[in-house]
Coordinates of C-alpha atoms and ligand atoms in Angstrom, one line a residue:
X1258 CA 0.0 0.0 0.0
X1259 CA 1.2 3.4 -0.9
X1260 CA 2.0 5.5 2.1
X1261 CA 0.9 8.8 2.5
X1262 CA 1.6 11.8 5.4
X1263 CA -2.1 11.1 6.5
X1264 CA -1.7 7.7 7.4
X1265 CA 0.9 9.2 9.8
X1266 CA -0.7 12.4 10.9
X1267 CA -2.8 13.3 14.1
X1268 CA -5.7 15.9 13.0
X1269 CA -6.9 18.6 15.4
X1270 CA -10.1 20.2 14.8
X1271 CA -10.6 23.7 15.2
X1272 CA -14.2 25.4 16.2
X1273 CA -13.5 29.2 15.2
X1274 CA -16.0 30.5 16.4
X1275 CA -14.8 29.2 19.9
X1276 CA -11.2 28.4 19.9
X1277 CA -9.7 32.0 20.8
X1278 CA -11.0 35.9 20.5
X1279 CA -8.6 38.0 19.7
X1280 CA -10.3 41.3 19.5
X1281 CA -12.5 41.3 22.7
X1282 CA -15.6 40.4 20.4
X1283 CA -16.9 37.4 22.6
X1284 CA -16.5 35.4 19.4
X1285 CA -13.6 33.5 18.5
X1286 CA -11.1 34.6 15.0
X1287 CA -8.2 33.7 13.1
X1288 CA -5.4 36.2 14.8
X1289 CA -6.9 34.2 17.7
X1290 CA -5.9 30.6 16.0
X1291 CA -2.6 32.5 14.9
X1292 CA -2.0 33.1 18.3
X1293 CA -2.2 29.7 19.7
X1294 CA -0.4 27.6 16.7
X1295 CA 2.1 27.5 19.4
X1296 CA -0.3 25.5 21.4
X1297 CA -1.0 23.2 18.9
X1298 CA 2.7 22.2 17.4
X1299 CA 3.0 21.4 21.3
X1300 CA 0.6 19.4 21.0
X1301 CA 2.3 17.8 17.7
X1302 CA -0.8 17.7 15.6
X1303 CA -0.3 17.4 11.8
X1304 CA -3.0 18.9 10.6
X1305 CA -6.0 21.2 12.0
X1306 CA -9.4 21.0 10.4
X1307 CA -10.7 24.5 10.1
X1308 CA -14.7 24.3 10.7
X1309 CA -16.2 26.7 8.0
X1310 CA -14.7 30.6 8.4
X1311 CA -15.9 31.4 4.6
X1312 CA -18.8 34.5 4.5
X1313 CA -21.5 33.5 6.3
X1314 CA -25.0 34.9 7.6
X1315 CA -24.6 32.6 10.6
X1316 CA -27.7 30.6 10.5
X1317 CA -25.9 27.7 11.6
X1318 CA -22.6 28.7 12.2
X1319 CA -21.0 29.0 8.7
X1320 CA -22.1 25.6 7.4
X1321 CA -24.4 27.9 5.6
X1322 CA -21.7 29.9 3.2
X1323 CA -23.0 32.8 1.1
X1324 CA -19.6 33.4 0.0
X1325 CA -16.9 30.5 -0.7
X1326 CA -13.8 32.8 -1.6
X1327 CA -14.3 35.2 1.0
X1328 CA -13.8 35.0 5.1
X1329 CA -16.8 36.2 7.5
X1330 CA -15.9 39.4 8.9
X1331 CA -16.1 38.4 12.5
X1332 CA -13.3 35.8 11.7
X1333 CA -10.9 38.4 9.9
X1334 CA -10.2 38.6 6.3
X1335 CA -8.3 36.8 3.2
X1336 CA -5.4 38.7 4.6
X1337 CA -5.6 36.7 8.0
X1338 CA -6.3 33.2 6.7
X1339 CA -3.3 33.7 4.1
X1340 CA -0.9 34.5 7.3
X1341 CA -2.9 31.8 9.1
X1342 CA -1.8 29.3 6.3
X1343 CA 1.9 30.6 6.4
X1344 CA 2.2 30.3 10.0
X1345 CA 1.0 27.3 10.3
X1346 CA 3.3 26.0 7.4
X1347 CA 6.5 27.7 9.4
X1348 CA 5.5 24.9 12.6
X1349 CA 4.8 22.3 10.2
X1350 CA 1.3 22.1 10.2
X1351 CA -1.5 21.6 7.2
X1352 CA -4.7 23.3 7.4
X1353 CA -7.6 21.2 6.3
X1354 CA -10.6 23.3 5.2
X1355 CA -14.1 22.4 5.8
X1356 CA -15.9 21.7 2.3
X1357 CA -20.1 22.6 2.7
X1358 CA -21.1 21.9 -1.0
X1359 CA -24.3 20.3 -0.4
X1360 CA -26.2 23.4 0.3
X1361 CA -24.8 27.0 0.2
X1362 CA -26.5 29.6 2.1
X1363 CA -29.9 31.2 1.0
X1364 CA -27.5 34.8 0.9
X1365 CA -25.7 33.3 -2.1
X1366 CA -25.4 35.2 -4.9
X1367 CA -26.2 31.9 -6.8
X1368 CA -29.3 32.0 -4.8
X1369 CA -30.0 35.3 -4.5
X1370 CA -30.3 35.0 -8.7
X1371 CA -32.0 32.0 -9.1
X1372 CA -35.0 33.4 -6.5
X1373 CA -35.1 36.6 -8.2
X1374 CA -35.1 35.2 -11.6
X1375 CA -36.4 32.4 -12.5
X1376 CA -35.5 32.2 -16.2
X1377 CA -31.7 32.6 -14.8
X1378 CA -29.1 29.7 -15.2
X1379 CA -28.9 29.7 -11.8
X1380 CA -31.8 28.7 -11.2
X1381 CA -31.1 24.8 -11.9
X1382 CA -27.9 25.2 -9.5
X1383 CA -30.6 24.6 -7.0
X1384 CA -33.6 21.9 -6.4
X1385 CA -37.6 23.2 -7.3
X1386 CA -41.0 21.5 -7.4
X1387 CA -44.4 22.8 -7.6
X1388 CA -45.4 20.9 -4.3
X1389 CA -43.6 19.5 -1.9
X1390 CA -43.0 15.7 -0.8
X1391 CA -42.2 14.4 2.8
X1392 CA -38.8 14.5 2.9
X1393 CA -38.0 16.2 6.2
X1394 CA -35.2 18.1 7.7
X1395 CA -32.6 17.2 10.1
X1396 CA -33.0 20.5 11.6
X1397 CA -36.8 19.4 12.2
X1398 CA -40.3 20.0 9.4
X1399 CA -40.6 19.6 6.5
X1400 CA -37.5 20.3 4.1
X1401 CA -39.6 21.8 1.4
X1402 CA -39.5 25.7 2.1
X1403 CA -42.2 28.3 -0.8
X1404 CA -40.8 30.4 -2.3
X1405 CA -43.7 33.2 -3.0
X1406 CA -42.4 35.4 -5.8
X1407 CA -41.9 32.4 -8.3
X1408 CA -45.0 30.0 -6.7
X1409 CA -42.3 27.1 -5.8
X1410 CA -41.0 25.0 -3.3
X1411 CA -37.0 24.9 -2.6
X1412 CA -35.4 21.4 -1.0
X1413 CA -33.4 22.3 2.3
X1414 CA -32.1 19.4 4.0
X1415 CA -30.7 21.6 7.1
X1416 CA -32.2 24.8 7.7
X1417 CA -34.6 27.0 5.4
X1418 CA -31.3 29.1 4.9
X1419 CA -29.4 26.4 3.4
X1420 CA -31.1 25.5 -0.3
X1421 CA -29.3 22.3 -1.6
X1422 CA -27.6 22.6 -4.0
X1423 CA -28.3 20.6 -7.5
X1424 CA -25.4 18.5 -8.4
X1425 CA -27.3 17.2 -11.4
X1426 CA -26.3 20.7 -13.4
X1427 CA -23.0 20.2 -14.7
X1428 CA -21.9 23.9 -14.4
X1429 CA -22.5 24.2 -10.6
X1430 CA -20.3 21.3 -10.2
X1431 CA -17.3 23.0 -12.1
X1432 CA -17.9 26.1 -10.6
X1433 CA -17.4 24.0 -7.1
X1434 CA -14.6 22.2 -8.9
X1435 CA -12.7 25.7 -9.5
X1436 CA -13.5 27.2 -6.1
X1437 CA -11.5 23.8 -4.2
X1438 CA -9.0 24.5 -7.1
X1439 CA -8.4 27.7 -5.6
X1440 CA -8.1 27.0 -2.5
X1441 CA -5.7 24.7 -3.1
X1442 CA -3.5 27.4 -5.4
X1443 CA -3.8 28.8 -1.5
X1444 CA -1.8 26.4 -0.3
X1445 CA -4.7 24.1 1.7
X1446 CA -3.6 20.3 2.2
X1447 CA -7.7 19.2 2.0
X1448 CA -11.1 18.8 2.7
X1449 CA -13.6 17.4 5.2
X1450 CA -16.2 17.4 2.9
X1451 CA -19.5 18.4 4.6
X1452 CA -22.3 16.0 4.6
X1453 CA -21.3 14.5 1.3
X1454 CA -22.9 11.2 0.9
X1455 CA -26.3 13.6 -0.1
X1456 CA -25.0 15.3 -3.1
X1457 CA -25.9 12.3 -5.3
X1458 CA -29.7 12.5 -3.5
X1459 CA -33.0 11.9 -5.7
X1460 CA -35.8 14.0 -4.0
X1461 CA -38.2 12.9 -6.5
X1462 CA -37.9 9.3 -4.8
X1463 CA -37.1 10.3 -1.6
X1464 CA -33.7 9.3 -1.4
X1465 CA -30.9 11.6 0.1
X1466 CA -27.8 9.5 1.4
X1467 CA -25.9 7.2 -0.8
X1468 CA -27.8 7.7 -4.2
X1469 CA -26.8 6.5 -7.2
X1470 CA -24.2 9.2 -9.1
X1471 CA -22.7 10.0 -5.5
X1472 CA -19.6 8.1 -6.6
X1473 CA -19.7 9.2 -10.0
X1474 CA -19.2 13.0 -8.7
X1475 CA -16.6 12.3 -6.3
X1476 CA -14.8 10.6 -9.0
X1477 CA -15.4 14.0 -11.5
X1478 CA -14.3 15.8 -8.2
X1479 CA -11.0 13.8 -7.8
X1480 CA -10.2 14.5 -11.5
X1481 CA -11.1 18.3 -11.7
X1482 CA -9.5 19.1 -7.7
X1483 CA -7.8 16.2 -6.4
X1484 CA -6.1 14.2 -8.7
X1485 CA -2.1 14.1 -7.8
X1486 CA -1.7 16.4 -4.8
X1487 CA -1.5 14.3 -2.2
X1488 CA -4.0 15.9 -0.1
X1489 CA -6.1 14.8 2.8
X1490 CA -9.9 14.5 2.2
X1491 CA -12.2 13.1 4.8
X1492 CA -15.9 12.7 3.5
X1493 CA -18.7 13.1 6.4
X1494 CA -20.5 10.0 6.1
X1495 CA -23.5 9.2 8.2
X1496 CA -24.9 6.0 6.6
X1497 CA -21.2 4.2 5.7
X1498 CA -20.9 0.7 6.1
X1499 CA -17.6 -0.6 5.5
X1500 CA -18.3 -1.9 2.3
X1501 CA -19.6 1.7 1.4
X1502 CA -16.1 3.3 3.2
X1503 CA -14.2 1.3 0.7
X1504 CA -16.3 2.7 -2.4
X1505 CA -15.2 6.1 -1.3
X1506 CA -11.6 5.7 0.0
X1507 CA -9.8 2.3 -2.1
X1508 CA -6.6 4.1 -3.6
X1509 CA -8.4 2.5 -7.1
X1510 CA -11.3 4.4 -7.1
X1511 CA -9.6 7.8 -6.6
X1512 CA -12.4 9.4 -4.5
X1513 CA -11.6 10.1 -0.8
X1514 CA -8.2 9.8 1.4
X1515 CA -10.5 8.7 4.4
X1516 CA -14.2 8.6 5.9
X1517 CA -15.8 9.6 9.0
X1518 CA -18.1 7.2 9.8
X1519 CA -20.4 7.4 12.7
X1520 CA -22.1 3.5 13.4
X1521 CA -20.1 4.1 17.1
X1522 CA -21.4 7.4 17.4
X1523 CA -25.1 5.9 16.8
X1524 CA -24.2 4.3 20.9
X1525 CA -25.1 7.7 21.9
X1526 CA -28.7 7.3 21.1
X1527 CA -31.4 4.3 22.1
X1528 CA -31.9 2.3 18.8
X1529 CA -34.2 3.0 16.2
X1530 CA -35.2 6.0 18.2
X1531 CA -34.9 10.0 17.2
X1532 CA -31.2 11.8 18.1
X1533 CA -33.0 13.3 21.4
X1534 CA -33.9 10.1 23.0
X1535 CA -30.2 9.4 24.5
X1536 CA -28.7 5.8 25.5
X1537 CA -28.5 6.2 29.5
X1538 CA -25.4 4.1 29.2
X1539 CA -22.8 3.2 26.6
X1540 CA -23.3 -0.7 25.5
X1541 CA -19.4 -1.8 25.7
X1542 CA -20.6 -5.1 24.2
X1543 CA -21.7 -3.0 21.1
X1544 CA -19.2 -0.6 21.1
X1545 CA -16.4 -3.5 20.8
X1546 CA -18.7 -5.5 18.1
X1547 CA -18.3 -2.2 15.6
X1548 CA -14.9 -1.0 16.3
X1549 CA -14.2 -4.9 15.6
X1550 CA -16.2 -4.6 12.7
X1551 CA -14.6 -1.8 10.8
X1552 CA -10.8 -2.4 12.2
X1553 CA -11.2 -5.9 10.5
X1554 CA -13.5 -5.5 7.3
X1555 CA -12.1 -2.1 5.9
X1556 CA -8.8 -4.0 4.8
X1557 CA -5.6 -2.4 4.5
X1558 CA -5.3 -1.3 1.4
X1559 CA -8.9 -1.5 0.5
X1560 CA -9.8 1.7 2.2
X1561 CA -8.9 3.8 5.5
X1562 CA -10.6 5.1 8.4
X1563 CA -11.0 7.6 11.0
X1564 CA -11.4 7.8 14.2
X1565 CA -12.7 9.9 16.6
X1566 CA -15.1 10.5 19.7
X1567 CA -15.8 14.0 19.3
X1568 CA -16.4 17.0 16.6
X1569 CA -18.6 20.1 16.9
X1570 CA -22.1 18.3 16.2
X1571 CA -21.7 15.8 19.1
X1572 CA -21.6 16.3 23.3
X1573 CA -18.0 16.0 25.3
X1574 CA -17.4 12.3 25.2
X1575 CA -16.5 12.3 28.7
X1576 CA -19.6 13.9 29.9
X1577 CA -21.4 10.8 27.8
X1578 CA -19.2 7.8 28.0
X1579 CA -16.8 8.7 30.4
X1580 CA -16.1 10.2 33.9
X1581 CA -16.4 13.4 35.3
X1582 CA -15.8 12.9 38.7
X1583 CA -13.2 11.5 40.5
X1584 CA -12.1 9.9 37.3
X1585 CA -11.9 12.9 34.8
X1586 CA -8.3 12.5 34.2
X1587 CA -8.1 8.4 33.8
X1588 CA -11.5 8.0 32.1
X1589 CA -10.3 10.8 29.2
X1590 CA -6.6 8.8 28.8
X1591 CA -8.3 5.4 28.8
X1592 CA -10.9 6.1 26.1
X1593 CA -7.4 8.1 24.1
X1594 CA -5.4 5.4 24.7
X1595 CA -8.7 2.8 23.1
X1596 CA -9.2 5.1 20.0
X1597 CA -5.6 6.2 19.1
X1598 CA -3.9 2.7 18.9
X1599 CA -6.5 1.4 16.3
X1600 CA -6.0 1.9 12.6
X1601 CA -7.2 5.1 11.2
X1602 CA -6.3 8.8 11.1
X1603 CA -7.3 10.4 14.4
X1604 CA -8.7 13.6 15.6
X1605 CA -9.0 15.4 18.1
X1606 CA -11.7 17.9 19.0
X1607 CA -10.5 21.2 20.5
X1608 CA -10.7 20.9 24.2
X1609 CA -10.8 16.9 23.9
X1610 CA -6.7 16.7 24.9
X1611 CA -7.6 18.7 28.6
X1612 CA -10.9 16.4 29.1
X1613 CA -13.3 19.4 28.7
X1614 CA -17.3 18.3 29.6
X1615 CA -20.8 18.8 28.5
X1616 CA -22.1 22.5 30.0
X1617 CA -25.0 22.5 32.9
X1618 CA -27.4 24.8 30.7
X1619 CA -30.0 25.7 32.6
X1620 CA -32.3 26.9 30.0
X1621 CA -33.0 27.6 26.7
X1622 CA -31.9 31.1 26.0
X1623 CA -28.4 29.8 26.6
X1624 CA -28.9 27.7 23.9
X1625 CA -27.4 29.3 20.3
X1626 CA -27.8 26.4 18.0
X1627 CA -30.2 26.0 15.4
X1628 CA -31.2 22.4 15.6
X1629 CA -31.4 22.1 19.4
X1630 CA -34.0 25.0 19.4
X1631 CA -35.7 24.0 16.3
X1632 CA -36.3 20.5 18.2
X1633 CA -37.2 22.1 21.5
X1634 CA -39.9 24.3 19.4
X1635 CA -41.1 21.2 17.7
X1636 CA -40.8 18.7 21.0
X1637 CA -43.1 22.0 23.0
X1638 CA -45.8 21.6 20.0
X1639 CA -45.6 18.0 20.9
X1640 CA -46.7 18.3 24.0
X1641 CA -43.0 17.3 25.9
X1642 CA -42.1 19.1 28.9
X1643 CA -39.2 21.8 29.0
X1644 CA -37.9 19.9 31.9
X1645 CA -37.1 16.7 29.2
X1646 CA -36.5 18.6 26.7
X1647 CA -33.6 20.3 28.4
X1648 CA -32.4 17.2 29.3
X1649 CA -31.9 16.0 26.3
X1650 CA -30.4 19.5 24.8
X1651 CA -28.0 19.0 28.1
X1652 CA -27.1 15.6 26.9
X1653 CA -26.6 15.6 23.5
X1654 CA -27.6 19.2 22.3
X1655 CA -24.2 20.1 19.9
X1656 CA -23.6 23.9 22.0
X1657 CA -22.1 21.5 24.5
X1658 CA -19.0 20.8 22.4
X1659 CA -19.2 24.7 21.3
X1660 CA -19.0 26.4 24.5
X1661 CA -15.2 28.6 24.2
X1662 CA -12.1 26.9 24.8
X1663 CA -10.6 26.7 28.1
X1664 CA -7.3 28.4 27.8
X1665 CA -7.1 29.3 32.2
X1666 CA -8.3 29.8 35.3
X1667 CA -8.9 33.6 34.1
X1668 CA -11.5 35.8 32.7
X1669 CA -13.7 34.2 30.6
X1670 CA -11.2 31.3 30.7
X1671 CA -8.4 32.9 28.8
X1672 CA -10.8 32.9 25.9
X1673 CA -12.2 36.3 25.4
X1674 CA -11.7 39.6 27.2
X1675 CA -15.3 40.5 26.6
X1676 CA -17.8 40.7 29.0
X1677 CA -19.7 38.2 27.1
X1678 CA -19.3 35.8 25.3
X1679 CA -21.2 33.9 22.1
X1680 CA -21.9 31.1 24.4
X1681 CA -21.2 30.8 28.0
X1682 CA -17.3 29.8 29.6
X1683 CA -17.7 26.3 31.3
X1684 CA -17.8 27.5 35.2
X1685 CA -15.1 24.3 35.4
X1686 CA -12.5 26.3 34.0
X1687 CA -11.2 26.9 37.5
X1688 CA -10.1 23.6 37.4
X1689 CA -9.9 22.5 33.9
X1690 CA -7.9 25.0 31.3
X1691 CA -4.7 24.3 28.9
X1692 CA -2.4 26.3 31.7
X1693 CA -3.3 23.8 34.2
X1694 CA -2.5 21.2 31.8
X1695 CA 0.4 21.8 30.3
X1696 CA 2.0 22.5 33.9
X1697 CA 1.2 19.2 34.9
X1698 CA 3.5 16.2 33.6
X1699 CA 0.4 14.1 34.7
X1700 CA -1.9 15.7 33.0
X1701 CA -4.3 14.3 30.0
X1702 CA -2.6 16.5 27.6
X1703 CA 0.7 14.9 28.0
X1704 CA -1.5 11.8 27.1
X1705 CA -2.5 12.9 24.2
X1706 CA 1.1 14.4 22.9
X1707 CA 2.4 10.8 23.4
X1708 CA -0.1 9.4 21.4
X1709 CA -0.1 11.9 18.4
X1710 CA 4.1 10.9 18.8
X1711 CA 3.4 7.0 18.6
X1712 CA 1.2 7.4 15.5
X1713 CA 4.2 9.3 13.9
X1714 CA 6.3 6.7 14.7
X1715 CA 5.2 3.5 14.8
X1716 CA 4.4 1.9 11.7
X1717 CA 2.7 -1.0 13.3
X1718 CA -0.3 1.5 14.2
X1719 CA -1.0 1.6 10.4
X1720 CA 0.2 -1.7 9.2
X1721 CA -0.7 -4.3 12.5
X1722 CA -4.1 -6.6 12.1
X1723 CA -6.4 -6.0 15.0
X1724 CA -8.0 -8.8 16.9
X1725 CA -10.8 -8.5 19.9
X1726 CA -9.4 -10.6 23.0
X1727 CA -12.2 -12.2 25.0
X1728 CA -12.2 -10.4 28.6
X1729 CA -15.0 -9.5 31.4
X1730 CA -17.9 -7.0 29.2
X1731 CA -16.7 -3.4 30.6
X1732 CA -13.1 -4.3 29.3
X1733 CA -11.9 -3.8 26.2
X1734 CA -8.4 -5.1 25.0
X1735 CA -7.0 -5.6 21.3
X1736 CA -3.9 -6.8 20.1
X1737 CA -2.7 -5.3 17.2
X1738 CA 0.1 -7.5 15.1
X1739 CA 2.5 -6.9 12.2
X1740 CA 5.5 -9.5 11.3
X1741 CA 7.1 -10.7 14.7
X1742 CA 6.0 -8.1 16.5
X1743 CA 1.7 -7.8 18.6
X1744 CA 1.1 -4.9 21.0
X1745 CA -1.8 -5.7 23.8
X1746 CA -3.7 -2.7 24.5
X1747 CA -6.5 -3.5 27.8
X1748 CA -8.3 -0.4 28.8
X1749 CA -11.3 -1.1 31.5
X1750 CA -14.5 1.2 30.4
X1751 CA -15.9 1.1 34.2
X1752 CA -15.7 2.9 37.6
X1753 CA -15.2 -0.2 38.9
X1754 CA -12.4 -3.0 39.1
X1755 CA -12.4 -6.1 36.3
X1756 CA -10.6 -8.9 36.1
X1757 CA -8.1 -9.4 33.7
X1758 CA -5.9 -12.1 32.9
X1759 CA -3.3 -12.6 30.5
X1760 CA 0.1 -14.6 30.2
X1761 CA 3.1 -11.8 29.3
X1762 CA 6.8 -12.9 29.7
X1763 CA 8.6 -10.1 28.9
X1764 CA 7.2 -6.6 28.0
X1765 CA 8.0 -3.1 27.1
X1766 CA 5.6 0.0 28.3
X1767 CA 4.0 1.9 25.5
X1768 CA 1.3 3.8 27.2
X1769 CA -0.5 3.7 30.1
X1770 CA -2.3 5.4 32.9
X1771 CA -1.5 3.0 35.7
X1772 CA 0.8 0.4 36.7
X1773 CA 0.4 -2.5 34.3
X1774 CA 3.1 -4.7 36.0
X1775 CA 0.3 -4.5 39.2
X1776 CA -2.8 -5.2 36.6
X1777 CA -1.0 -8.6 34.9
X1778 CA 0.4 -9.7 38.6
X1779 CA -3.1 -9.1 40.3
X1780 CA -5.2 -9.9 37.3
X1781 CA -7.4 -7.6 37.7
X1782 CA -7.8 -3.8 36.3
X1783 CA -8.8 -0.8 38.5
X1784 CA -11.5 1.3 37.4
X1785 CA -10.4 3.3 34.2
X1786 CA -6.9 1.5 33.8
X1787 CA -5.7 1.6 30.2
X1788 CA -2.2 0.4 28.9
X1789 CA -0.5 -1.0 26.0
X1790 CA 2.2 -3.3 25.9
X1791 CA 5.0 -4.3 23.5
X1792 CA 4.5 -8.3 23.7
X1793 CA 8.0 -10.8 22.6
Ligands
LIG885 C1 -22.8 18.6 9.2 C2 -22.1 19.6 10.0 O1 -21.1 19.0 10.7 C3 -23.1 20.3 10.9 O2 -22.5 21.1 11.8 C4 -24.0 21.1 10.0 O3 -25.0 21.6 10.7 C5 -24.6 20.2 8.9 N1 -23.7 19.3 8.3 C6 -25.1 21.1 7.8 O4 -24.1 21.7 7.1

């Protein structure tokens, strides 16, 4: 298999809007990602994936762009991304941008056109019907919006200000086509390619994800964008099975580098129920069937992965499958320790490497994004009490990974100097905040740094076969095998001790968070215990 610097590389996602506020706005900017770059080649990430900063109205937080070549003004300007990019490149790190080219916003001047004239070209960039069907949207109604003036209805699979887009018409897809190519002239090392399995959708029949010419456009994409430049694309792919993951990323099929894939994710939530309906606990036995599942069936070679516990859409994954108590600090290394020694590219949510948690919002003013309040207006209708309905906004409501970064113990967290900020400081940033972090050897942080190291290094991370070991339910331990040479990695998902029993003559420390000479002699794990082991 061909080797490229993403099979290597660590990615670090970036939230702008909440990462750092350098002028006093409450908001965060680009100077403020400039300013911490620092931070991050501490950190030793590879690459940072840039959430959308393109002009933007803001409906839902720049995944609604009315402009693709220029920056929202509350970010900074071209002038600021273009030192962003340089500075970045001076510490050795790629930016990534965010690619949202199944809608655009309604504020497009593509939009704008086809509204105001119906006879216009633009027109077709964008999906029409005299009536509407029942597709809904996953912001919550229907996902048919009238248009008055022209006596039709527009699709809009997110919110009534982001119009998808009409990848049937040839000449939208070349204009996206030359708008990636220019980006790339910029210098970018890739996408993460928003929502992407629904540009091939046929509303007509109802079908969004996964319909038929999806593959057929990426493949146009790779040739017109992609084709030779060795960059890093990640498609957003809800409905991926592995056998789908290897349509988009085999080497052959020059689509995608990589997918996200979310069948783990789907834990969060009780089965064949809607998002706000929350698993109480995670099922171990599950998770461990599809980790298995996709570490063993997307071969090497035959497609890659990503892995991850967090992004911007999801809640803290400690607040949901972790600790926050007295085990904050060993519950965040052990589920690191699980995800980062798989095979995949990982990444890392901002805030994820200092164990940041879900907020305590109390009600819904606090609450900025568009889909939790859509659902909490549609849940009232229903006749559901604001008492469960803030539960499940608490629990799995997406501000929670938004709320600003914890920088200190300081005003506003070290995030902003304003007097308020776009959505509330954690009150925990007393105790949890990078300062604290990085002046503790102990701390998760230092975790983390290890394991974006190993992934660098060790080629048996990429290469190594994974096999499930039999163990008590709460524990999860792989081995992971290439040539001579199998590393055991054992991490217990509980507060509470497990047994664990396994024959080891000699051994070298990778990682851990506790003594795994005392786990192997006593058999048995303590609550949270994670290690992995070079076996002979
Ligand atoms: C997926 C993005 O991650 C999410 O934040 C956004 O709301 C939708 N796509 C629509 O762009």
């Amino acid at each position: 298999m061909k080797k490229h610097w993403w099979h290597k590389a660590t990615i670090y996602q970036i939230y702008p809007k909440s990462f750092m506020d350098s002028n006093g706005d409450g908001i965060g900017d680009l100077r403020g990602i400039i300013n911490k770059l620092d931070y991050l080649q501490k950190l030793g990430i590879t690459a940072v994936w840039l959430s959308p900063v393109y002009q933007s109205p803001m409906d839902d937080n720049g995944y609604d762009i009315s402009d693709y070549e220029a920056i929202a003004e509350i970010f900074g300007d071209m002038a600021d991304m273009e030192e962003l990019l340089d500075e970045a490149q001076k510490r050795g790190i790629r930016i990534i941008m965010d690619l949202v080219v199944n809608h655009t916003s309604d504020e497009h001047a593509w939009f704008v056109e086809a509204r105001q004239n119906p006879d216009s070209p633009k027109r077709d960039y964008y999906i029409w019907r005299d009536e509407p069907n029942a597709l809904v949207s996953t912001f919550s109604g229907s996902a048919w919006e009238y248009d008055e003036a022209s006596g039709q209805y527009y699709l809009h699979l997110f919110s009534k200000k982001q119009p998808d887009l009409n990848w049937e018409n040839e000449e939208l897809r070349q204009k996206i086509y030359d708008m990636m190519n220019c980006w790339i002239d910029k210098g970018v090392a890739g996408f993460r390619m928003d929502v992407i399995d629904l540009i091939g959708k046929i509303p007509d029949q109802e079908i969004t994800g996964n319909g038929p010419k999806l593959h057929d456009y990426l493949k146009e994409m790779h040739q017109a964008s992609l084709l030779n430049k060795d960059l890093l694309t990640v498609g957003e792919t809800w409905g991926a099975t592995p056998e789908i993951a290897k349509q988009y990323s085999n080497p052959d099929n020059q689509e995608l580098s990589m997918v996200f894939q979310f069948e783990h994710i789907g834990l969060l939530f009780k089965p064949d129920s809607p998002k706000w309906d929350y698993a109480k606990e995670l099922d171990v036995a599950a998770l461990k069937r599809i980790f298995t599942k996709w570490q063993t069936e997307l071969e090497l070679g035959q497609g890659w992965n990503s892995l991850f516990w967090n992004n911007h859409d999801l809640p803290r994954v400690l607040s949901s499958w972790g600790n926050t108590g007295p085990y904050r600090e060993k519950s965040a290394k052990a589920l690191a320790i699980l995800l980062h020694l798989m095979r995949g590219t990982p990444y890392i949510y901002q805030g994820e490497e200092i164990g940041m948690t879900n907020y305590p919002f109390a009600d819904l003013s606090q609450i900025e994004d568009i889909e939790s309040i859509n659902y909490a207006k549609e849940a009232l209708e229903k006749g559901q009490s604001m008492e469960s309905i803030m539960d499940s906004i608490r629990q799995i409501g997406r501000d929670n990974a938004r709320t600003p970064m914890q920088w200190t113990d300081g005003h506003q967290a070290g995030f902003s100097s304003a007097e308020k900020t776009w959505l509330p400081v954690h009150p925990n940033h007393e105790d949890i905040n990078v300062e604290a972090a990085l002046a503790n050897p102990d701390s998760i942080f230092y975790t983390y740094q290890k394991l974006v190291a190993l992934r660098k290094e060790e080629d048996w991370l990429i290469d190594g076969d994974f096999e499930l070991l039999e163990t008590a339910d709460k524990v999860f331990a792989y081995q992971r095998t290439t040539g001579d040479k199998s590393y055991l990695v054992v991490v217990n998902l509980s507060d509470q001790a497990q047994p664990f029993e396994f024959e080891v003559s000699s051994k070298e420390t990778i990682i851990s968070n506790t003594q795994e000479v005392k786990v192997l002699e006593s058999k048995t794990l303590q609550a949270w215990d994670a290690f992995c082991i070079a076996l002979d």
